[in-house]
Amino acid sequence: MLYRKILNKTFSNLTFAHHRYLSVSYNLNRSFIDKSSSSLENNFPDDLKTSEVTELLENATTFSDADDSNWIKNPYPETAPVNLQTKTEEPKVLPNDNSIILFPGQGTLKVGMIKEYLRFPRVKEMYSIASEILNYDLKKLTLEGPQSELDKTEFNQIATVVASLAALEKLIEDRPNVLDNCRCVAGYSVGELTALIFSGAINYESGLRLVHQRAKAMAKASQYSKQGMLYVYTKAESNVSQSCKDAEAWARDLGFSDAVCRIAIYVHTQGKVIGGNDEALKYIQENSAKMGFKNVRRLPVSGAFHTPLMQPAIKPFKAILNNTLIEEPRVTVYANCNAKNYNTPEMIRKNLLKQLVQSVKWEQIMQKIYSRPPGTTYPRTFDVGSQGMLKSTLKSINSKAHNWCYSV
């Protein structure tokens, strides 16, 4: 009954509030709309040196400038549901009548993909709110493209978050009990913010503002040097970390003093995403066979996300993050940067900043969620909005869990 209670409270101020069926926990209150390397220093803005970045990360838990919180209400009941895990415990083994929800990151959204969701009243309202916040028509861009524009970081991240939340409406229609039974949620890269909105930790409008600022900051950080990301499939004997160090050394020998090449995303046991400067990535590509890499391909992104090259994005993102009301999530949500479940709002603030410049531990999150004794039944998992990509990744991590995974 958790989400029925959430629905009654969350949507009380909306024109479609009479709809009583299940809903996700993000708040759509329309009234809110009106209201790791010193060598990098030389290439960053003068007001953002590495030492300052370190201080920002260490002090990222402060929260001020929110003396009056009456403008937003917690969409959850005052008491947690009986089956909800305490925030000081690791998640318990989940029976198969419970559910897990996974949200995608940047790069999965295609033009026109949201068309089937627009028949739901809440989806129309979500896009209306988003467009008012953004000052452009997000629904039109997502429906009509062009794809090249939609793929840009500053547009794609927020379009992905809203599309993922829109896809939940189809999940509600197909499986009315799934949200009531949700015990755990995880999001890949920017999908972590989708997960936090879903969990009630951040309300919908605030979440969109965070995503919008994050995307702009990351896009700008990408402009300080030529950079990007590679997907590599590794062999058992591959040493990815050493290969990245070798690539950095090669780039420095060529005169790139700010050379960076790091594992940006641990996708699954053999799949990694490497981020770094162009010259370092070229070295990986040219020497991939010797390094034991297969299926090496450049990803269609302009930045080396989740590496130290994103340090210039920390300061602007921190500014809005520290002035955003954040509450404890009402379902278990995992942090990308360390694969641990969130316990406090302070931890959410700190880890969302770290996520910009540290590796995404997706494989580790999946292992933690699905680790259980032999013979234990797996929960149902719903890959929401990735067109099956997260489901496919799960198969490479845990094939038994994959058998209980459904793409929405």
Coordinates of C-alpha atoms in Angstrom, one line a residue:
M1 CA 0.0 0.0 0.0
L2 CA 3.0 2.3 0.1
Y3 CA 2.7 3.7 -3.4
R4 CA -1.1 4.1 -3.0
K5 CA -0.4 6.4 -0.1
I6 CA 2.3 8.2 -2.0
L7 CA 0.0 8.7 -4.9
N8 CA -2.7 10.3 -2.8
K9 CA -0.2 12.7 -1.2
T10 CA 2.1 13.4 -4.1
F11 CA -0.5 14.3 -6.7
S12 CA -3.0 16.1 -4.5
N13 CA -2.3 19.5 -6.3
L14 CA -2.5 18.2 -9.9
T15 CA -5.4 18.3 -12.3
F16 CA -5.2 14.5 -12.7
A17 CA -5.1 13.8 -8.9
H18 CA -8.3 11.8 -9.1
H19 CA -6.4 8.9 -10.6
R20 CA -6.0 6.5 -7.7
Y21 CA -3.9 3.7 -9.2
L22 CA -0.3 3.0 -8.3
S23 CA 2.4 5.6 -9.0
V24 CA 6.1 6.2 -8.5
S25 CA 7.2 8.3 -5.6
Y26 CA 8.4 11.5 -7.3
N27 CA 6.6 14.7 -6.4
L28 CA 5.0 16.6 -9.2
N29 CA 3.9 19.7 -7.2
R30 CA 3.4 22.4 -9.8
S31 CA 3.8 25.2 -7.3
F32 CA 7.5 24.6 -7.0
I33 CA 7.9 25.6 -10.6
D34 CA 7.2 29.2 -9.7
K35 CA 9.3 29.5 -7.0
S36 CA 42.8 13.0 -8.8
S37 CA 45.7 14.6 -10.1
S38 CA 47.7 17.9 -9.6
S39 CA 48.9 17.7 -13.2
L40 CA 45.4 18.6 -14.3
E41 CA 45.6 22.0 -12.7
N42 CA 47.0 24.0 -15.6
N43 CA 44.2 23.1 -18.0
F44 CA 41.3 23.9 -15.6
P45 CA 39.8 27.4 -14.9
D46 CA 41.8 29.5 -12.5
D47 CA 39.2 29.3 -9.8
L48 CA 39.1 25.5 -9.8
K49 CA 42.5 23.9 -8.9
T50 CA 42.9 20.3 -7.8
S51 CA 43.3 21.2 -4.1
E52 CA 40.0 23.1 -4.2
V53 CA 38.3 20.2 -5.8
T54 CA 39.5 17.9 -3.0
E55 CA 38.1 20.3 -0.5
L56 CA 34.8 20.4 -2.3
L57 CA 34.5 16.7 -2.2
E58 CA 35.4 16.5 1.5
N59 CA 32.9 19.2 2.4
A60 CA 30.1 18.2 0.1
T61 CA 27.7 17.3 2.9
T62 CA 26.9 20.8 3.9
F63 CA 23.3 22.0 3.3
S64 CA 22.3 25.6 3.8
D65 CA 20.0 28.2 2.3
A66 CA 16.8 26.2 3.0
D67 CA 15.4 27.8 6.1
D68 CA 11.8 27.4 4.9
S69 CA 11.0 23.9 3.7
N70 CA 7.2 24.4 3.5
W71 CA 7.4 24.7 -0.3
I72 CA 7.9 20.9 -0.5
K73 CA 6.5 18.0 1.4
N74 CA 7.8 14.5 1.8
P75 CA 5.6 12.4 -0.5
Y76 CA 6.0 9.4 1.9
P77 CA 4.0 8.5 5.0
E78 CA 5.7 9.5 8.3
T79 CA 6.4 5.9 9.2
A80 CA 8.2 3.4 6.9
P81 CA 6.4 0.3 5.6
V82 CA 6.7 -2.8 7.6
N83 CA 8.9 -4.7 5.1
L84 CA 11.3 -1.8 4.4
Q85 CA 14.8 -2.5 5.4
T86 CA 16.4 -0.3 8.0
K87 CA 19.0 2.1 6.6
T88 CA 21.8 0.7 8.8
E89 CA 21.6 -2.8 7.3
E90 CA 22.7 -4.3 4.1
P91 CA 19.7 -5.4 1.9
K92 CA 18.3 -8.8 2.8
V93 CA 17.7 -11.6 0.4
L94 CA 14.7 -10.7 -1.7
P95 CA 12.0 -13.3 -2.4
N96 CA 10.6 -13.5 -5.9
D97 CA 7.4 -11.7 -5.1
N98 CA 9.5 -8.6 -4.6
S99 CA 10.9 -6.4 -7.4
I100 CA 14.0 -4.6 -8.3
I101 CA 14.0 -1.6 -10.8
L102 CA 17.0 -0.6 -12.9
F103 CA 17.3 2.8 -14.7
P104 CA 19.6 3.5 -17.7
G105 CA 22.1 6.2 -18.2
Q106 CA 23.0 8.5 -21.2
G107 CA 23.0 7.0 -24.6
T108 CA 20.0 4.6 -24.7
L109 CA 17.3 7.1 -25.7
K110 CA 16.1 7.2 -29.3
V111 CA 14.0 9.7 -31.1
G112 CA 10.3 8.8 -30.8
M113 CA 10.8 6.2 -28.1
I114 CA 8.4 8.0 -25.7
K115 CA 5.4 8.0 -28.0
E116 CA 3.8 5.0 -26.5
Y117 CA 3.9 6.6 -23.0
L118 CA 2.1 9.9 -23.9
R119 CA -1.3 8.2 -23.5
F120 CA -0.8 8.4 -19.7
P121 CA -1.9 11.7 -18.1
R122 CA 1.0 11.8 -15.7
V123 CA 3.5 11.5 -18.5
K124 CA 2.0 14.6 -20.3
E125 CA 2.2 16.5 -17.0
M126 CA 5.8 15.4 -16.5
Y127 CA 6.8 16.8 -19.9
S128 CA 4.9 20.0 -19.3
I129 CA 6.7 20.6 -16.0
A130 CA 10.1 19.7 -17.5
S131 CA 9.6 22.2 -20.4
E132 CA 8.7 25.0 -18.0
I133 CA 11.8 24.3 -16.0
L134 CA 14.1 24.0 -19.0
N135 CA 12.5 26.8 -21.2
Y136 CA 12.4 24.5 -24.2
D137 CA 10.1 21.8 -25.4
L138 CA 11.6 18.6 -24.1
K139 CA 8.7 16.5 -25.4
K140 CA 9.1 17.8 -28.9
L141 CA 12.9 17.2 -28.9
T142 CA 12.4 13.7 -27.6
L143 CA 9.7 12.9 -30.1
E144 CA 11.1 14.6 -33.2
G145 CA 14.8 15.0 -32.7
P146 CA 17.0 15.2 -34.6
Q147 CA 18.9 12.4 -33.0
S148 CA 22.2 14.3 -33.2
E149 CA 20.7 17.0 -31.0
L150 CA 19.1 14.6 -28.6
D151 CA 22.4 12.8 -28.2
K152 CA 24.1 16.0 -26.9
T153 CA 25.0 15.6 -23.2
E154 CA 23.1 18.8 -22.1
F155 CA 19.9 17.4 -23.6
N156 CA 20.3 13.6 -23.4
Q157 CA 20.7 13.3 -19.7
I158 CA 17.5 15.1 -18.7
A159 CA 15.6 13.5 -21.6
T160 CA 16.7 10.1 -20.4
V161 CA 15.6 10.7 -16.8
V162 CA 12.1 11.9 -17.8
A163 CA 11.7 9.1 -20.4
S164 CA 12.6 6.5 -17.8
L165 CA 10.1 7.9 -15.3
A166 CA 7.5 8.0 -18.2
A167 CA 8.2 4.3 -18.9
L168 CA 7.2 3.5 -15.3
E169 CA 3.6 4.3 -16.3
K170 CA 3.6 1.4 -18.7
L171 CA 5.1 -0.8 -16.0
I172 CA 2.3 0.3 -13.6
E173 CA -0.3 -0.6 -16.3
D174 CA 1.2 -4.0 -17.0
R175 CA 2.0 -5.0 -13.4
P176 CA 0.0 -3.0 -10.9
N177 CA 1.6 -4.5 -7.9
V178 CA 5.2 -4.1 -8.9
L179 CA 5.8 -0.7 -7.4
D180 CA 4.2 -1.6 -4.1
N181 CA 6.6 -4.6 -3.9
C182 CA 9.7 -2.7 -4.9
R183 CA 12.5 -3.1 -2.4
C184 CA 15.6 -2.0 -4.3
V185 CA 16.4 0.4 -7.2
A186 CA 19.7 1.3 -9.0
G187 CA 20.5 3.7 -11.8
Y188 CA 23.4 3.7 -14.2
S189 CA 25.3 7.0 -14.2
V190 CA 22.7 9.7 -14.6
G191 CA 20.1 7.0 -13.9
E192 CA 21.2 7.2 -10.2
L193 CA 19.3 10.5 -10.1
T194 CA 16.3 8.8 -11.7
A195 CA 16.5 6.2 -8.9
L196 CA 16.7 8.9 -6.2
I197 CA 13.7 10.7 -7.6
F198 CA 11.8 7.4 -7.7
S199 CA 12.8 6.6 -4.1
G200 CA 11.4 9.9 -2.8
A201 CA 14.8 11.2 -1.7
I202 CA 14.6 14.1 -4.3
N203 CA 11.3 15.5 -5.6
Y204 CA 10.6 15.6 -9.3
E205 CA 11.2 19.3 -10.0
S206 CA 14.3 19.4 -7.9
G207 CA 15.6 16.3 -9.5
L208 CA 15.2 17.8 -13.0
R209 CA 17.0 20.9 -12.0
L210 CA 19.9 18.8 -10.6
V211 CA 20.1 16.7 -13.8
H212 CA 19.9 19.9 -16.0
Q213 CA 22.8 21.5 -14.1
R214 CA 24.8 18.3 -14.0
A215 CA 24.5 17.9 -17.8
K216 CA 25.5 21.4 -18.5
A217 CA 28.5 21.2 -16.2
M218 CA 29.7 17.9 -17.7
A219 CA 29.3 19.2 -21.2
K220 CA 31.3 22.3 -20.4
A221 CA 34.0 20.2 -18.7
S222 CA 34.3 18.2 -21.9
Q223 CA 35.4 21.3 -23.8
Y224 CA 38.6 21.8 -21.9
S225 CA 40.4 19.1 -23.9
K226 CA 39.8 16.5 -26.6
Q227 CA 38.5 13.5 -24.7
G228 CA 36.0 10.6 -24.9
M229 CA 35.3 7.0 -23.9
L230 CA 36.0 3.5 -25.2
Y231 CA 34.3 0.3 -24.5
V232 CA 36.6 -2.7 -24.2
Y233 CA 36.0 -6.4 -23.8
T234 CA 38.8 -7.9 -21.8
K235 CA 40.4 -11.4 -21.5
A236 CA 41.2 -13.1 -18.3
E237 CA 44.9 -12.0 -18.6
S238 CA 44.1 -8.4 -19.4
N239 CA 45.4 -5.8 -16.9
V240 CA 43.1 -2.8 -17.7
S241 CA 44.6 -0.5 -15.0
Q242 CA 48.1 -1.0 -16.2
S243 CA 47.1 -0.5 -19.8
C244 CA 45.5 2.8 -18.7
K245 CA 48.7 3.9 -17.0
D246 CA 50.7 3.0 -20.1
A247 CA 48.3 5.1 -22.2
E248 CA 48.7 8.1 -19.8
A249 CA 52.5 7.8 -20.0
W250 CA 52.4 7.7 -23.8
A251 CA 50.2 10.8 -23.9
R252 CA 52.5 12.6 -21.5
D253 CA 55.5 11.7 -23.6
L254 CA 53.7 13.4 -26.5
G255 CA 53.5 16.6 -24.5
F256 CA 50.0 16.2 -22.9
S257 CA 50.9 17.1 -19.3
D258 CA 47.2 16.6 -18.2
A259 CA 46.9 13.1 -19.7
V260 CA 44.2 11.0 -18.1
C261 CA 43.1 7.4 -18.9
R262 CA 41.0 5.6 -16.3
I263 CA 38.4 2.9 -16.0
A264 CA 35.2 5.0 -16.0
I265 CA 32.6 2.2 -15.7
Y266 CA 32.8 -1.4 -14.5
V267 CA 30.1 -2.7 -16.8
H268 CA 30.5 -6.4 -16.1
T269 CA 33.4 -8.8 -15.4
Q270 CA 34.9 -8.6 -18.9
G271 CA 33.4 -5.3 -20.1
K272 CA 34.9 -2.0 -19.1
V273 CA 34.5 1.6 -20.3
I274 CA 37.7 3.6 -20.4
G275 CA 37.7 7.4 -20.3
G276 CA 40.5 9.8 -21.1
N277 CA 42.2 12.2 -23.5
D278 CA 42.0 11.4 -27.2
E279 CA 45.7 10.6 -27.5
A280 CA 45.5 8.1 -24.6
L281 CA 42.5 6.5 -26.1
K282 CA 44.1 6.2 -29.5
Y283 CA 47.0 4.4 -27.8
I284 CA 44.5 1.9 -26.3
Q285 CA 42.9 1.4 -29.7
E286 CA 46.2 0.9 -31.5
N287 CA 47.6 -1.6 -28.9
S288 CA 44.3 -3.3 -28.0
A289 CA 45.4 -6.8 -29.3
K290 CA 48.6 -6.7 -27.3
M291 CA 46.6 -5.6 -24.2
G292 CA 44.2 -8.5 -24.5
F293 CA 41.2 -6.3 -25.5
K294 CA 38.5 -7.2 -28.0
N295 CA 35.6 -5.4 -29.5
V296 CA 37.1 -2.0 -28.8
R297 CA 34.9 0.8 -29.9
R298 CA 34.6 4.5 -29.3
L299 CA 31.4 5.6 -27.6
P300 CA 29.3 8.4 -29.1
V301 CA 30.0 10.9 -26.2
S302 CA 32.1 14.0 -26.1
G303 CA 33.5 13.7 -22.6
A304 CA 35.5 11.4 -20.4
F305 CA 32.7 11.1 -17.8
H306 CA 33.4 9.6 -14.4
T307 CA 37.1 10.4 -14.6
P308 CA 39.2 13.3 -13.2
L309 CA 38.7 15.2 -16.5
M310 CA 35.2 16.0 -15.1
Q311 CA 36.6 18.0 -12.2
P312 CA 35.5 21.4 -13.6
A313 CA 31.9 20.1 -13.3
I314 CA 32.1 19.7 -9.6
K315 CA 31.8 23.3 -8.5
P316 CA 28.6 24.3 -10.5
F317 CA 26.9 21.0 -9.7
K318 CA 27.8 21.4 -6.0
A319 CA 26.2 24.9 -5.9
I320 CA 22.7 23.5 -6.8
L321 CA 23.2 20.2 -5.0
N322 CA 23.8 21.9 -1.6
N323 CA 20.6 24.0 -2.0
T324 CA 18.4 21.0 -2.9
L325 CA 16.2 19.4 -0.3
I326 CA 17.1 15.8 0.0
E327 CA 15.5 13.2 2.3
E328 CA 16.2 9.6 3.1
P329 CA 15.2 7.2 0.3
R330 CA 12.2 5.0 1.2
V331 CA 13.6 2.0 -0.8
T332 CA 17.2 0.9 -1.0
V333 CA 19.2 2.9 -3.6
Y334 CA 22.8 2.2 -4.5
A335 CA 25.5 4.8 -5.1
N336 CA 27.5 4.4 -8.3
C337 CA 30.8 5.5 -6.8
N338 CA 31.1 2.8 -4.1
A339 CA 28.2 0.3 -4.6
K340 CA 26.9 1.0 -1.1
N341 CA 23.2 1.7 -0.3
Y342 CA 22.3 5.2 0.8
N343 CA 21.6 5.9 4.5
T344 CA 21.5 9.7 4.8
P345 CA 20.9 12.8 2.7
E346 CA 24.5 13.9 3.5
M347 CA 25.8 10.7 1.9
I348 CA 23.7 11.3 -1.2
R349 CA 25.1 14.8 -1.7
K350 CA 28.7 13.6 -1.2
N351 CA 28.4 10.6 -3.5
L352 CA 26.6 12.4 -6.3
L353 CA 29.6 14.7 -6.5
K354 CA 32.1 11.9 -6.4
Q355 CA 30.2 10.1 -9.1
L356 CA 31.3 12.8 -11.6
V357 CA 35.0 12.0 -11.2
Q358 CA 35.1 8.5 -10.0
S359 CA 34.3 5.1 -11.6
V360 CA 30.8 3.8 -11.9
K361 CA 30.7 0.5 -10.0
W362 CA 27.8 -1.1 -11.9
E363 CA 29.1 -4.6 -11.9
Q364 CA 29.7 -4.4 -8.1
I365 CA 26.2 -3.0 -7.5
M366 CA 24.7 -5.9 -9.5
Q367 CA 26.8 -8.4 -7.6
K368 CA 25.6 -7.0 -4.3
I369 CA 22.0 -6.9 -5.2
Y370 CA 21.9 -10.5 -6.6
S371 CA 24.3 -12.2 -4.3
R372 CA 22.4 -15.0 -2.5
P373 CA 22.9 -18.6 -1.4
P374 CA 22.5 -21.4 -4.0
G375 CA 18.9 -22.4 -4.5
T376 CA 17.5 -19.1 -3.5
T377 CA 14.8 -17.7 -5.7
Y378 CA 15.6 -14.4 -7.5
P379 CA 13.3 -11.4 -7.3
R380 CA 11.8 -10.0 -10.5
T381 CA 13.8 -7.2 -12.1
F382 CA 12.5 -4.6 -14.4
D383 CA 14.8 -2.8 -16.8
V384 CA 13.0 0.4 -17.3
G385 CA 13.8 2.6 -20.3
S386 CA 17.1 1.1 -21.6
Q387 CA 15.5 -0.9 -24.5
G388 CA 17.0 -4.1 -22.9
M389 CA 20.6 -2.9 -22.6
L390 CA 20.7 -3.2 -18.8
K391 CA 19.0 -6.6 -19.0
S392 CA 21.7 -7.7 -21.5
T393 CA 24.4 -6.5 -19.1
L394 CA 22.8 -8.3 -16.2
K395 CA 23.1 -11.6 -18.2
S396 CA 26.9 -11.1 -18.3
I397 CA 27.0 -10.6 -14.5
N398 CA 24.4 -13.1 -13.2
S399 CA 22.6 -15.3 -15.8
K400 CA 20.1 -16.6 -13.2
A401 CA 19.0 -13.1 -12.2
H402 CA 18.8 -12.3 -15.9
N403 CA 16.1 -15.0 -16.3
W404 CA 13.9 -13.0 -14.0
C405 CA 14.5 -9.7 -15.7
Y406 CA 11.9 -8.0 -17.9
S407 CA 12.5 -5.0 -20.2
V408 CA 10.0 -2.2 -20.1

